Short mmCIF file of C-alpha atoms in Angstrom, two decimals:
data_model
loop_
_atom_site.label_atom_id
_atom_site.label_comp_id
_atom_site.label_asym_id
_atom_site.label_seq_id
_atom_site.Cartn_x
_atom_site.Cartn_y
_atom_site.Cartn_z
CA MET A 1 -0.16 -0.45 -0.19
CA LEU A 2 2.67 2.35 1.05
CA LYS A 3 4.62 1.96 -2.58
CA ALA A 4 1.36 2.48 -4.05
CA LEU A 5 0.82 5.62 -2.38
CA VAL A 6 4.53 6.67 -3.45
CA LYS A 7 3.87 5.93 -7.05
CA LEU A 8 0.61 8.68 -7.01
CA THR A 9 1.76 11.40 -9.21
CA LEU A 10 1.42 15.30 -8.61
CA PRO A 11 -1.97 15.69 -10.77
CA ALA A 12 -3.00 11.89 -9.33
CA LEU A 13 -2.84 13.66 -5.33
CA LEU A 14 -4.48 16.93 -6.46
CA VAL A 15 -7.18 14.93 -8.40
CA ALA A 16 -7.96 12.82 -5.01
CA SER A 17 -7.84 15.23 -2.76
CA GLY A 18 -9.71 17.87 -4.93
CA GLY A 19 -12.37 15.34 -5.19
CA LEU A 20 -13.05 14.94 -1.83
CA GLN A 21 -13.32 19.06 -1.38
CA ALA A 22 -15.37 19.12 -4.17
CA ASN A 23 -17.75 16.01 -3.74
CA GLU A 24 -17.55 15.21 0.27
CA ASP A 25 -21.24 15.76 0.31
CA GLY A 26 -21.34 13.57 -2.83
CA SER A 27 -21.40 13.35 -6.31
CA THR A 28 -20.51 17.27 -8.29
CA LEU A 29 -24.03 17.16 -9.33
CA GLU A 30 -25.37 17.10 -5.79
CA THR A 31 -22.14 20.06 -4.65
CA VAL A 32 -23.56 22.30 -7.34
CA LYS A 33 -27.21 21.81 -6.47
CA GLU A 34 -26.36 22.77 -2.82
CA LYS A 35 -23.98 25.75 -3.41
CA GLY A 36 -26.79 26.71 -5.81
CA PHE A 37 -24.27 27.83 -8.53
CA LEU A 38 -22.21 26.46 -11.43
CA SER A 39 -18.62 27.25 -11.01
CA CYS A 40 -16.90 27.58 -13.96
CA GLY A 41 -13.54 28.07 -15.09
CA VAL A 42 -12.93 30.46 -17.79
CA ASN A 43 -9.84 32.09 -19.80
CA THR A 44 -9.19 35.82 -18.50
CA GLY A 45 -10.92 37.53 -21.28
CA LEU A 46 -10.79 36.24 -24.78
CA PRO A 47 -13.55 37.83 -26.90
CA GLY A 48 -16.25 35.43 -28.64
CA PHE A 49 -15.95 33.00 -26.33
CA ALA A 50 -14.88 34.41 -22.24
CA SER A 51 -14.60 37.96 -21.82
CA PRO A 52 -16.47 40.30 -18.68
CA ASP A 53 -18.12 43.92 -20.22
CA ASP A 54 -17.61 47.00 -18.01
CA LYS A 55 -20.42 45.79 -16.08
CA GLY A 56 -18.71 42.06 -14.60
CA LYS A 57 -21.44 40.63 -17.47
CA TRP A 58 -19.50 37.17 -18.92
CA SER A 59 -20.52 36.38 -22.36
CA GLY A 60 -18.32 34.22 -25.79
CA MET A 61 -18.42 31.07 -26.37
CA ASP A 62 -16.98 28.53 -23.62
CA VAL A 63 -19.37 30.96 -21.23
CA ASP A 64 -22.20 29.48 -22.93
CA VAL A 65 -21.06 26.11 -22.37
CA CYS A 66 -20.94 27.11 -18.98
CA ARG A 67 -24.47 28.27 -18.85
CA GLY A 68 -25.48 25.19 -21.17
CA VAL A 69 -24.68 23.38 -18.02
CA ALA A 70 -26.12 25.01 -15.57
CA ALA A 71 -29.98 25.66 -16.84
CA ALA A 72 -29.32 21.85 -17.72
CA VAL A 73 -28.47 21.19 -14.07
CA LEU A 74 -30.12 24.14 -12.20
CA GLY A 75 -32.51 25.52 -14.13
CA ASN A 76 -31.45 28.74 -14.85
CA ALA A 77 -28.50 29.36 -16.70
CA ASP A 78 -27.42 32.49 -15.06
CA LYS A 79 -26.64 30.94 -12.01
CA VAL A 80 -22.95 30.47 -13.42
CA LYS A 81 -19.71 32.10 -10.68
CA TYR A 82 -16.91 32.85 -13.32
CA ILE A 83 -13.33 32.21 -12.23
CA PRO A 84 -11.32 33.54 -14.79
CA LEU A 85 -7.75 31.29 -15.12
CA THR A 86 -4.74 31.86 -16.91
CA ALA A 87 -3.15 28.77 -19.29
CA LYS A 88 -0.44 27.35 -16.14
CA GLU A 89 -3.98 27.96 -13.71
CA ARG A 90 -6.58 26.19 -15.87
CA PHE A 91 -6.06 22.54 -14.72
CA THR A 92 -4.96 22.55 -11.07
CA ALA A 93 -8.01 25.20 -10.42
CA LEU A 94 -10.20 21.91 -11.37
CA GLN A 95 -7.94 18.69 -10.08
CA SER A 96 -7.94 20.74 -6.87
CA GLY A 97 -12.16 21.41 -6.83
CA GLU A 98 -11.92 25.39 -6.95
CA ILE A 99 -14.13 25.14 -9.84
CA ASP A 100 -16.80 22.36 -11.54
CA VAL A 101 -15.93 22.44 -15.29
CA LEU A 102 -13.30 23.92 -17.20
CA SER A 103 -14.96 25.27 -20.50
CA ARG A 104 -11.62 27.83 -21.75
CA ASN A 105 -10.25 27.24 -25.14
CA THR A 106 -8.13 23.93 -23.96
CA THR A 107 -7.11 21.30 -26.44
CA TRP A 108 -7.70 17.80 -26.29
CA THR A 109 -4.76 15.91 -26.34
CA LEU A 110 -3.34 12.50 -25.37
CA THR A 111 -1.30 13.84 -22.73
CA ARG A 112 -3.79 15.76 -20.91
CA ASP A 113 -6.27 13.17 -21.34
CA ALA A 114 -4.64 10.70 -19.44
CA SER A 115 -2.16 11.79 -17.25
CA LEU A 116 -4.30 14.92 -15.67
CA GLY A 117 -7.01 12.98 -14.30
CA LEU A 118 -8.89 15.11 -16.63
CA ASN A 119 -11.44 14.12 -19.60
CA PHE A 120 -13.22 15.88 -22.14
CA ALA A 121 -16.10 16.20 -22.72
CA GLY A 122 -16.76 16.86 -26.13
CA VAL A 123 -15.30 19.39 -28.88
CA ALA A 124 -16.93 23.01 -28.56
CA TYR A 125 -14.65 24.63 -31.28
CA TYR A 126 -12.27 22.87 -33.61
CA ASP A 127 -9.64 25.34 -34.32
CA GLY A 128 -6.18 25.06 -35.84
CA GLN A 129 -2.28 27.22 -34.79
CA GLY A 130 -2.27 29.73 -36.55
CA PHE A 131 0.00 33.01 -37.45
CA MET A 132 -0.90 36.68 -37.20
CA VAL A 133 1.65 39.39 -39.57
CA SER A 134 1.71 42.98 -39.17
CA LYS A 135 0.90 44.21 -42.62
CA ASP A 136 4.43 46.34 -42.97
CA LEU A 137 6.56 42.73 -42.79
CA GLY A 138 5.47 41.99 -45.71
CA VAL A 139 5.03 38.83 -45.23
CA THR A 140 2.64 36.54 -47.20
CA SER A 141 3.16 32.74 -46.02
CA ALA A 142 4.53 31.34 -42.47
CA LYS A 143 7.36 29.63 -44.90
CA GLN A 144 8.61 33.52 -44.83
CA LEU A 145 9.20 33.55 -40.99
CA ASP A 146 12.70 32.18 -40.80
CA GLY A 147 14.63 33.88 -38.21
CA ALA A 148 11.64 35.65 -36.80
CA ALA A 149 11.02 36.77 -33.52
CA VAL A 150 7.41 35.10 -32.34
CA CYS A 151 5.16 36.32 -29.36
CA ILE A 152 3.53 32.97 -27.61
CA GLN A 153 1.84 32.35 -24.19
CA SER A 154 3.31 29.91 -21.85
CA GLY A 155 1.76 26.63 -20.79
CA THR A 156 -0.03 25.84 -24.33
CA THR A 157 -0.09 23.39 -26.61
CA THR A 158 1.14 26.22 -29.02
CA GLU A 159 4.45 25.54 -27.57
CA LEU A 160 5.46 22.73 -28.91
CA ASN A 161 3.36 23.23 -32.73
CA LEU A 162 5.51 26.25 -32.86
CA ALA A 163 8.67 24.30 -32.45
CA ASP A 164 7.64 21.41 -34.32
CA TYR A 165 6.56 23.66 -37.54
CA PHE A 166 9.83 25.37 -37.47
CA ARG A 167 12.63 22.31 -36.95
CA THR A 168 10.00 20.20 -39.86
CA ASN A 169 10.99 23.29 -41.97
CA GLY A 170 14.27 24.08 -41.65
CA MET A 171 13.50 27.47 -40.18
CA LYS A 172 14.61 29.36 -36.50
CA TYR A 173 12.73 31.73 -34.64
CA GLN A 174 13.33 33.70 -31.17
CA PRO A 175 10.41 33.35 -28.65
CA VAL A 176 9.02 35.82 -27.05
CA VAL A 177 7.52 34.33 -24.21
CA PHE A 178 4.21 35.88 -22.06
CA ASP A 179 1.53 34.08 -18.88
CA THR A 180 -1.12 35.75 -20.94
CA SER A 181 -2.73 35.58 -24.72
CA ASP A 182 -3.44 39.40 -23.39
CA GLY A 183 0.24 39.77 -22.69
CA THR A 184 1.45 38.42 -26.51
CA ALA A 185 -1.05 40.92 -28.16
CA LYS A 186 0.63 43.82 -25.76
CA GLY A 187 4.05 42.17 -27.08
CA PHE A 188 3.41 41.62 -30.48
CA ASP A 189 1.51 45.76 -30.95
CA SER A 190 4.17 47.05 -29.20
CA GLY A 191 6.82 45.60 -31.59
CA ARG A 192 8.59 42.67 -28.99
CA CYS A 193 7.76 40.13 -31.86
CA ASP A 194 7.02 40.54 -35.37
CA VAL A 195 5.10 37.33 -34.87
CA LEU A 196 1.81 36.37 -33.09
CA THR A 197 1.15 32.95 -32.60
CA SER A 198 -2.27 31.47 -31.35
CA ASP A 199 -5.01 28.96 -32.44
CA GLN A 200 -6.62 30.99 -35.21
CA SER A 201 -10.18 31.55 -33.00
CA GLN A 202 -7.53 33.48 -30.62
CA LEU A 203 -5.91 35.48 -33.29
CA TYR A 204 -9.11 37.29 -34.54
CA ALA A 205 -10.27 37.92 -31.33
CA LEU A 206 -6.69 39.50 -30.21
CA ARG A 207 -6.39 41.76 -33.45
CA LEU A 208 -9.36 43.45 -31.87
CA ARG A 209 -7.23 44.29 -28.99
CA LEU A 210 -4.47 46.10 -31.25
CA SER A 211 -3.98 49.47 -31.58
CA LYS A 212 -4.41 49.18 -35.67
CA PRO A 213 -6.54 45.99 -35.93
CA ASP A 214 -6.26 47.14 -39.90
CA LYS A 215 -2.93 46.93 -39.64
CA ALA A 216 -2.48 43.35 -39.04
CA VAL A 217 -3.18 39.80 -40.79
CA VAL A 218 -3.97 36.41 -40.26
CA LEU A 219 -1.45 33.89 -42.11
CA PRO A 220 -3.44 31.49 -44.34
CA GLU A 221 -1.73 28.51 -42.70
CA VAL A 222 -3.20 26.15 -40.32
CA ILE A 223 -0.15 24.39 -38.65
CA SER A 224 -2.14 22.41 -36.00
CA LYS A 225 -5.35 20.41 -35.17
CA GLU A 226 -6.87 21.88 -31.91
CA PRO A 227 -9.71 20.62 -30.67
CA LEU A 228 -10.98 22.86 -27.47
CA GLY A 229 -13.58 21.54 -25.05
CA PRO A 230 -14.30 21.41 -21.45
CA LEU A 231 -12.90 18.86 -19.07
CA VAL A 232 -14.35 17.83 -15.90
CA ARG A 233 -12.15 15.60 -13.13
CA GLN A 234 -12.28 11.62 -13.23
CA GLY A 235 -14.27 9.62 -11.24
CA ASP A 236 -17.98 11.20 -11.31
CA ASP A 237 -19.39 9.53 -14.45
CA GLN A 238 -22.99 11.46 -13.53
CA TRP A 239 -21.14 14.75 -13.89
CA PHE A 240 -18.97 13.84 -17.20
CA ASN A 241 -22.29 12.72 -18.69
CA ILE A 242 -23.92 15.63 -18.00
CA VAL A 243 -21.70 18.53 -19.71
CA LYS A 244 -21.24 16.40 -22.36
CA TRP A 245 -24.90 16.36 -23.01
CA SER A 246 -25.80 19.89 -22.09
CA LEU A 247 -23.01 20.43 -25.10
CA SER A 248 -24.26 17.51 -26.64
CA ALA A 249 -28.12 19.18 -26.60
CA MET A 250 -26.98 22.69 -28.67
CA ILE A 251 -25.55 20.55 -31.42
CA ASN A 252 -28.17 18.08 -31.86
CA ALA A 253 -30.17 21.62 -31.83
CA GLU A 254 -28.73 22.99 -34.48
CA GLU A 255 -28.88 19.65 -37.25
CA LEU A 256 -33.06 19.72 -35.95
CA LYS A 257 -33.90 23.31 -36.48
CA VAL A 258 -34.36 23.75 -32.85
CA THR A 259 -34.06 27.19 -31.55
CA SER A 260 -34.79 29.35 -28.30
CA ALA A 261 -37.30 31.10 -30.24
CA ASN A 262 -39.02 28.12 -31.81
CA ILE A 263 -38.61 25.58 -29.27
CA ASP A 264 -41.96 25.97 -27.62
CA LYS A 265 -43.69 25.37 -30.60
CA MET A 266 -41.18 22.77 -31.81
CA LYS A 267 -42.79 20.76 -28.66
CA SER A 268 -45.70 19.69 -30.62
CA SER A 269 -43.63 18.31 -33.27
CA THR A 270 -44.12 14.84 -34.62
CA ASN A 271 -40.70 14.49 -35.20
CA PRO A 272 -39.54 11.28 -32.85
CA SER A 273 -35.78 12.77 -33.22
CA ILE A 274 -37.31 16.16 -31.57
CA LYS A 275 -39.35 15.18 -28.91
CA ARG A 276 -36.23 12.58 -27.72
CA LEU A 277 -34.65 15.74 -27.84
CA LEU A 278 -36.52 17.98 -25.71
CA GLY A 279 -36.99 15.36 -23.11
CA ILE A 280 -40.94 14.26 -24.15
CA GLU A 281 -40.11 10.46 -25.40
CA GLY A 282 -36.88 8.35 -25.13
CA PRO A 283 -34.49 8.52 -22.12
CA LYS A 284 -35.29 11.95 -20.43
CA GLY A 285 -33.68 12.77 -17.48
CA LYS A 286 -33.14 9.94 -14.83
CA GLY A 287 -30.11 8.89 -15.76
CA MET A 288 -27.96 11.97 -15.13
CA GLY A 289 -30.05 12.37 -11.76
CA LEU A 290 -31.91 15.67 -14.00
CA ASN A 291 -35.17 16.60 -14.98
CA ASP A 292 -37.20 16.01 -18.00
CA ASP A 293 -36.62 19.40 -19.07
CA TRP A 294 -33.11 19.57 -18.73
CA SER A 295 -32.27 19.98 -22.60
CA TYR A 296 -35.80 22.04 -22.84
CA GLN A 297 -34.21 24.23 -20.57
CA VAL A 298 -30.37 24.35 -22.34
CA ILE A 299 -31.98 25.56 -25.52
CA LYS A 300 -34.37 27.42 -24.66
CA GLN A 301 -32.03 30.37 -21.87
CA VAL A 302 -28.72 29.09 -24.70
CA GLY A 303 -30.25 29.10 -27.72
CA ASN A 304 -28.67 25.64 -30.17
CA TYR A 305 -25.16 25.59 -31.90
CA GLY A 306 -25.82 27.63 -34.00
CA GLU A 307 -27.37 30.88 -32.68
CA ILE A 308 -24.11 30.39 -29.74
CA PHE A 309 -21.30 30.50 -32.54
CA GLU A 310 -23.41 33.53 -34.47
CA ASN A 311 -24.06 35.58 -31.41
CA ASN A 312 -20.27 35.46 -29.93
CA VAL A 313 -17.88 34.57 -33.06
CA GLY A 314 -20.04 34.37 -35.82
CA GLU A 315 -21.22 36.83 -38.60
CA GLY A 316 -23.43 38.73 -35.53
CA SER A 317 -20.34 39.39 -33.97
CA PRO A 318 -17.59 42.03 -34.32
CA LEU A 319 -14.98 38.68 -35.02
CA LYS A 320 -16.89 37.04 -38.37
CA ILE A 321 -15.46 33.98 -38.52
CA GLU A 322 -17.26 31.56 -40.83
CA ARG A 323 -18.44 28.95 -39.77
CA GLY A 324 -15.67 26.56 -41.31
CA LEU A 325 -14.87 22.82 -39.49
CA ASN A 326 -17.27 24.00 -37.15
CA ALA A 327 -19.79 24.02 -39.77
CA LEU A 328 -22.78 20.71 -39.38
CA TRP A 329 -21.33 17.29 -40.98
CA SER A 330 -24.38 18.15 -42.32
CA ASP A 331 -23.09 22.05 -44.15
CA GLY A 332 -19.89 20.40 -45.07
CA GLY A 333 -17.98 20.68 -41.41
CA ILE A 334 -17.50 17.70 -39.21
CA LEU A 335 -19.44 19.07 -36.38
CA TYR A 336 -21.60 16.11 -34.69
CA ALA A 337 -23.23 15.03 -31.65
CA PRO A 338 -24.27 11.58 -30.85
CA PRO A 339 -28.00 11.34 -30.60
CA PHE A 340 -30.62 11.91 -28.73
CA ARG A 341 -31.87 7.83 -27.77
#
């Protein structure tokens, strides 16, 4: 027994102790219900994904994932306490039980899935790493960046991707490292580097913060796969299912053309898939410890996936990002969710 304890890694110890702190009276679901709110870890401020306004109200795609879980569990999408976290802080906060779910533009990788004591509950946004440069640099391709100074955020997958890309293409670079995405943007804006690299979604968001956004351009190359999604602690399958299916409800709703505006009318639909989605027929909520209308609350209060994409990062937002890979599988993208059966 002693030998087994000695072999526990630090993340495993954090998970063990954090899980007890967060769930000493039962599951995460019971803890959240007892508190009366969801503790959700988000970015310190990334427009379109998670950022507060001047009154402290949070919005963004990652925020809407949190709101969807709160609607499913508590029947109220606004019962969320947002915990802003840096890339370095995010995993420890979840492991220790400080937050109930992490919804913070985090890439699903083997290492994170297998060694941190955490589970990814699906993909909320398909992304890829890219590069942003000043138009004055006269660069049209990442292959022209040999010898460039590159602003990058520490504690992210972008560091390894950057090293791999430059090594594979026989190029050299000078890393200029910052602790936050905001820091990388400020470094780029002040001329400390020639290039800013991050997930493309972040590049579009960070460009809005530059003193002269129109002077910067995102290069066409995408050098990695970055499936971003929410995480929960391992060992609580019920909570894992709740977060996973809250996201799946929004994706399925778009496919079935159920929106926050027409959902009440859709209750009378004869389509069996819609009836199952709304909890009128099928598995309902008992298997996850939720009310039968849990998915109705998610869609009614937060919207389907297409709605949250459009409002936060799409054409209806300042970012104006095209759906691309994040279009439904039936519309040329790869967005897909398991069925409600």
